[in-house]
PDB file of C-alpha atoms in Angstrom:
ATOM      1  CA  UNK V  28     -11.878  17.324  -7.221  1.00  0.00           C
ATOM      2  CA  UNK V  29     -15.521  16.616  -7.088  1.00  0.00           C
ATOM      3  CA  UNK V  30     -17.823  15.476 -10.646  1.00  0.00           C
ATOM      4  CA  UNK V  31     -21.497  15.363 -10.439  1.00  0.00           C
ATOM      5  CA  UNK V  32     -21.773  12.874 -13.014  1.00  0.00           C
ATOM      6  CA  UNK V  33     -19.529  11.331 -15.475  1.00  0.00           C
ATOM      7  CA  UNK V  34     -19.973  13.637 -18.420  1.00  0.00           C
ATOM      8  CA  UNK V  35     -18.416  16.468 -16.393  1.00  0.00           C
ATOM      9  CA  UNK V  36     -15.547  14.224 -15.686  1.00  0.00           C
ATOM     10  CA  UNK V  37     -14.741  13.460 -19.472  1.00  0.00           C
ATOM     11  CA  UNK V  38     -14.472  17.264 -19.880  1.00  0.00           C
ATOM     12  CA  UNK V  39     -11.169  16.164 -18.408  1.00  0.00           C
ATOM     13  CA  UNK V  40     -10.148  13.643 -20.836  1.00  0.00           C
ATOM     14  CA  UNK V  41      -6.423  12.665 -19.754  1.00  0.00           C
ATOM     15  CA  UNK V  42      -6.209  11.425 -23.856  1.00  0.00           C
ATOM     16  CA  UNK V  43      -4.881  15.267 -25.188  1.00  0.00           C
ATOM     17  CA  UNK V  44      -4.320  15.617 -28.936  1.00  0.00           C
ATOM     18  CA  UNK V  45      -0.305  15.789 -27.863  1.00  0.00           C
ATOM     19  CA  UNK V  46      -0.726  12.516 -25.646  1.00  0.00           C
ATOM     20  CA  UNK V  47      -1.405  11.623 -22.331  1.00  0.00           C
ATOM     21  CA  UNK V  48      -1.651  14.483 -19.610  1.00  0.00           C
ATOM     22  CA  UNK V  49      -0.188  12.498 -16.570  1.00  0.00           C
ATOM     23  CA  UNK V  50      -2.220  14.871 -13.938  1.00  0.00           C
ATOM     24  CA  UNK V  51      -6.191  14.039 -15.636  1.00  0.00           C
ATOM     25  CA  UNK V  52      -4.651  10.634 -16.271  1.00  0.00           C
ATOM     26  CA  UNK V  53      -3.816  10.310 -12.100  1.00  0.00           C
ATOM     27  CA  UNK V  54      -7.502  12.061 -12.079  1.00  0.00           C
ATOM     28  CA  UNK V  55      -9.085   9.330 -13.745  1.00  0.00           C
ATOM     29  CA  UNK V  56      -6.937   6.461 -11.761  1.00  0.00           C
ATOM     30  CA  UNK V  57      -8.219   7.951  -8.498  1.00  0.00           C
ATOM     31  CA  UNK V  58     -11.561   8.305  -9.767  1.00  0.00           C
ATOM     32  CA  UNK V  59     -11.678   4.857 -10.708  1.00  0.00           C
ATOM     33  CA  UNK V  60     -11.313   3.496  -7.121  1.00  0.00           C
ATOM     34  CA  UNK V  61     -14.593   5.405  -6.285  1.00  0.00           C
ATOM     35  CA  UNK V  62     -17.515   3.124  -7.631  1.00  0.00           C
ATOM     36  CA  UNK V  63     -19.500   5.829  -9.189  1.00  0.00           C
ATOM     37  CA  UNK V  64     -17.012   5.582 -11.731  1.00  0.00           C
ATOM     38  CA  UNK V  65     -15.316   2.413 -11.833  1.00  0.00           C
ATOM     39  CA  UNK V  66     -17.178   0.821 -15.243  1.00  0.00           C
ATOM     40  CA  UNK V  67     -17.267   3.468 -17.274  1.00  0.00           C
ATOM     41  CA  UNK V  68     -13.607   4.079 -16.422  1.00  0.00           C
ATOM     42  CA  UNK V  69     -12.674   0.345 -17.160  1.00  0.00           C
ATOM     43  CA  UNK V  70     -14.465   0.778 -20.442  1.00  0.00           C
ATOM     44  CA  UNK V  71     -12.750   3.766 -20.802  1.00  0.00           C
ATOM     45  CA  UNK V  72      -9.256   2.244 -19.952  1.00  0.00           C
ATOM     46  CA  UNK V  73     -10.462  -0.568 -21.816  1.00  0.00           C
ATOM     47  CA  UNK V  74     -10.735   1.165 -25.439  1.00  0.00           C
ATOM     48  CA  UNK V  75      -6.823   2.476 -25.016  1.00  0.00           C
ATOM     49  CA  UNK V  76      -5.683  -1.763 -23.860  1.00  0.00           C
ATOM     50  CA  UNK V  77      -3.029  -1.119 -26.981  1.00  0.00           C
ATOM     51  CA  UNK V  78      -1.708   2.281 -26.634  1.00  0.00           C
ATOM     52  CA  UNK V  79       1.884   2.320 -25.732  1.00  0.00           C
ATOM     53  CA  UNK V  80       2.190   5.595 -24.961  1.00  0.00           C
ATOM     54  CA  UNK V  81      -0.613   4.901 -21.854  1.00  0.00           C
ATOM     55  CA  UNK V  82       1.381   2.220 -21.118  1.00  0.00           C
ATOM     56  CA  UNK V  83       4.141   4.088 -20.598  1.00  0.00           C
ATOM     57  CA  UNK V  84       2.442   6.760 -18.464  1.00  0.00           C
ATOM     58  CA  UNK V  85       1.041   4.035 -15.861  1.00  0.00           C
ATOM     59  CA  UNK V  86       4.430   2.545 -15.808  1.00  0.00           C
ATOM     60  CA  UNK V  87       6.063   5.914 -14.900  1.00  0.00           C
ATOM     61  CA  UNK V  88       3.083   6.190 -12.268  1.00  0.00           C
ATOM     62  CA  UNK V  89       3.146   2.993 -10.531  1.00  0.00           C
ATOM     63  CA  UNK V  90       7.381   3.149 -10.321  1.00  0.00           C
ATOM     64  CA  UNK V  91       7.443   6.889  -9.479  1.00  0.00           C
ATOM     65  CA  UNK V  92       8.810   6.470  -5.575  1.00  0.00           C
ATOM     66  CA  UNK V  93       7.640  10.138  -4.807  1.00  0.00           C
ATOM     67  CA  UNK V  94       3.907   9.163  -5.832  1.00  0.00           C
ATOM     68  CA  UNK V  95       2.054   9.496  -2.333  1.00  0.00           C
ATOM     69  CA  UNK V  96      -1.362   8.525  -3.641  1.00  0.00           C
ATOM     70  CA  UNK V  97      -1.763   4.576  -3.534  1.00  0.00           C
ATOM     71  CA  UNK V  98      -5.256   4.326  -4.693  1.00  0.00           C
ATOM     72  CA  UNK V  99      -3.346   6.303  -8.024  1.00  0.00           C
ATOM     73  CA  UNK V 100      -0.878   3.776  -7.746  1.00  0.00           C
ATOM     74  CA  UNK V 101      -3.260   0.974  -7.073  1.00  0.00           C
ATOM     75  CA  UNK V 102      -5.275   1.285 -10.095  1.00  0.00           C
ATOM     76  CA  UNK V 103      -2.280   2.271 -12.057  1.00  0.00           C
ATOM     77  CA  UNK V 104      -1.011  -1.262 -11.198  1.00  0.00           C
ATOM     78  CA  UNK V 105      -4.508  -2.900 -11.929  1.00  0.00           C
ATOM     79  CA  UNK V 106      -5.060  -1.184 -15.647  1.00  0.00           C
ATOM     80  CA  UNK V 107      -1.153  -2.028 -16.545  1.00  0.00           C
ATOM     81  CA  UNK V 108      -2.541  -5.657 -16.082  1.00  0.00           C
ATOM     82  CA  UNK V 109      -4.850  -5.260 -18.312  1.00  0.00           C
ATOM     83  CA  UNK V 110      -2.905  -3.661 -21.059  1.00  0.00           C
ATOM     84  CA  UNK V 111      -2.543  -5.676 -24.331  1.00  0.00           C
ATOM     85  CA  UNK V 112       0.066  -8.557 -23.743  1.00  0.00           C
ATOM     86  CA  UNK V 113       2.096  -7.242 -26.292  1.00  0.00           C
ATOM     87  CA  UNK V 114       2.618  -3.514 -25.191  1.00  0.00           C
ATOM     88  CA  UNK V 115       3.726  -5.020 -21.932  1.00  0.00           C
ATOM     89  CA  UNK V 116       5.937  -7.581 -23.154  1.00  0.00           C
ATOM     90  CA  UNK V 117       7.585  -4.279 -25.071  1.00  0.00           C
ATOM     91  CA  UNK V 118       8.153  -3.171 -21.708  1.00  0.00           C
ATOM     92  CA  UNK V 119       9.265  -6.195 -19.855  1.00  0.00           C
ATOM     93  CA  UNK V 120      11.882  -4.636 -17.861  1.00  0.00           C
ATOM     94  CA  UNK V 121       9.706  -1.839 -16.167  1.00  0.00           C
ATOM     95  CA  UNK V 122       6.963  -4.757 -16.047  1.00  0.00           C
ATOM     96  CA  UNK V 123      10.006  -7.162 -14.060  1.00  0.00           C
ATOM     97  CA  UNK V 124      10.433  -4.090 -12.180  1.00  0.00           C
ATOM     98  CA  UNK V 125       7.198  -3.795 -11.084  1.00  0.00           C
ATOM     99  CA  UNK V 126       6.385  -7.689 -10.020  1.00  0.00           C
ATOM    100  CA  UNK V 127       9.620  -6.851  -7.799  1.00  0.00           C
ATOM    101  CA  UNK V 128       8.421  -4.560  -5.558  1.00  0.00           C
ATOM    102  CA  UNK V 129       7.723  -5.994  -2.519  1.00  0.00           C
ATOM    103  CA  UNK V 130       4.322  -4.359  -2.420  1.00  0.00           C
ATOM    104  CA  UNK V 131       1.586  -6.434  -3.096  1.00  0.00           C
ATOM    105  CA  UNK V 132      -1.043  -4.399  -4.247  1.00  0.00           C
ATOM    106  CA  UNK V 133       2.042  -2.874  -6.597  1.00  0.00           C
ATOM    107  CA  UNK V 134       2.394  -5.640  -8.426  1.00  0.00           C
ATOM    108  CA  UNK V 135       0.214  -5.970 -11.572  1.00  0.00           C
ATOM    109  CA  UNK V 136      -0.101  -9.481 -12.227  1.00  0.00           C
ATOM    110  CA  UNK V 137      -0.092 -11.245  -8.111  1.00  0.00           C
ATOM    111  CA  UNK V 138       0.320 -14.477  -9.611  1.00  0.00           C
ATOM    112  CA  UNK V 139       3.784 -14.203 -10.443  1.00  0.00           C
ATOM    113  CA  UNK V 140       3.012 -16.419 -13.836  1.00  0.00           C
ATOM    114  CA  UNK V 141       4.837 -14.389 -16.247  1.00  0.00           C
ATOM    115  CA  UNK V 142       5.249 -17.072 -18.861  1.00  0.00           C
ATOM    116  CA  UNK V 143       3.918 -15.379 -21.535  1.00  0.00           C
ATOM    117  CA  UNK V 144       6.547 -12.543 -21.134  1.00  0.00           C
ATOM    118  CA  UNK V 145       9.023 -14.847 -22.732  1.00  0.00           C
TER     119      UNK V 145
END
């Protein structure tokens, strides 16, 4: 899907009034690879750093084995890394899950130094 400008892409906000809407959020994730749009979507992603339930949904994103787009999964894995420390130590076993994968660029923290998990 092609955006002239950013505005038009906010008129498809992935944060609905019921949640997350996993298809504008994979939207935004792909967009966010292109650099047209990559800092106002890290502001963007930025602002919702706490939300569990987006935590959730790039979780389910990044792990999904029938997911075919890696740039999705790509920034998926980069905006789960910076997701409050706290939301992701709530989800420490999809998070383990995750830094398993023998995937590099899968892997939201390459470091390995998971410390503050426990």
């Amino acid at each position: 899907m092609c955006f002239e400008n950013w505005e038009l892409l906010l008129t498809h906000n992935p944060k609905t009034e019921t949640g997350w809407d996993r298809r504008r959020l994979c939207l935004y994730l792909e967009k966010s690879c292109e650099e047209a749009y990559t800092m106002q979507l890290q502001e963007y992603f930025r602002i919702y750093r706490n939300n569990a339930a987006l935590a959730d949904m790039l979780f389910s994103i990044l792990l999904d084995t029938t997911e075919e787009k890696e740039d999705v999964q790509l920034a998926a894995a980069y905006y789960i890394s910076q997701m409050d420390k706290a939301i992701l130590r709530n989800r420490k076993e999809q998070l383990l899950r995750a830094q398993a994968t023998p995937t590099d660029w899968k892997r939201p923290f390459l470091d390995d130094d998971l410390t503050w998990l426990y």
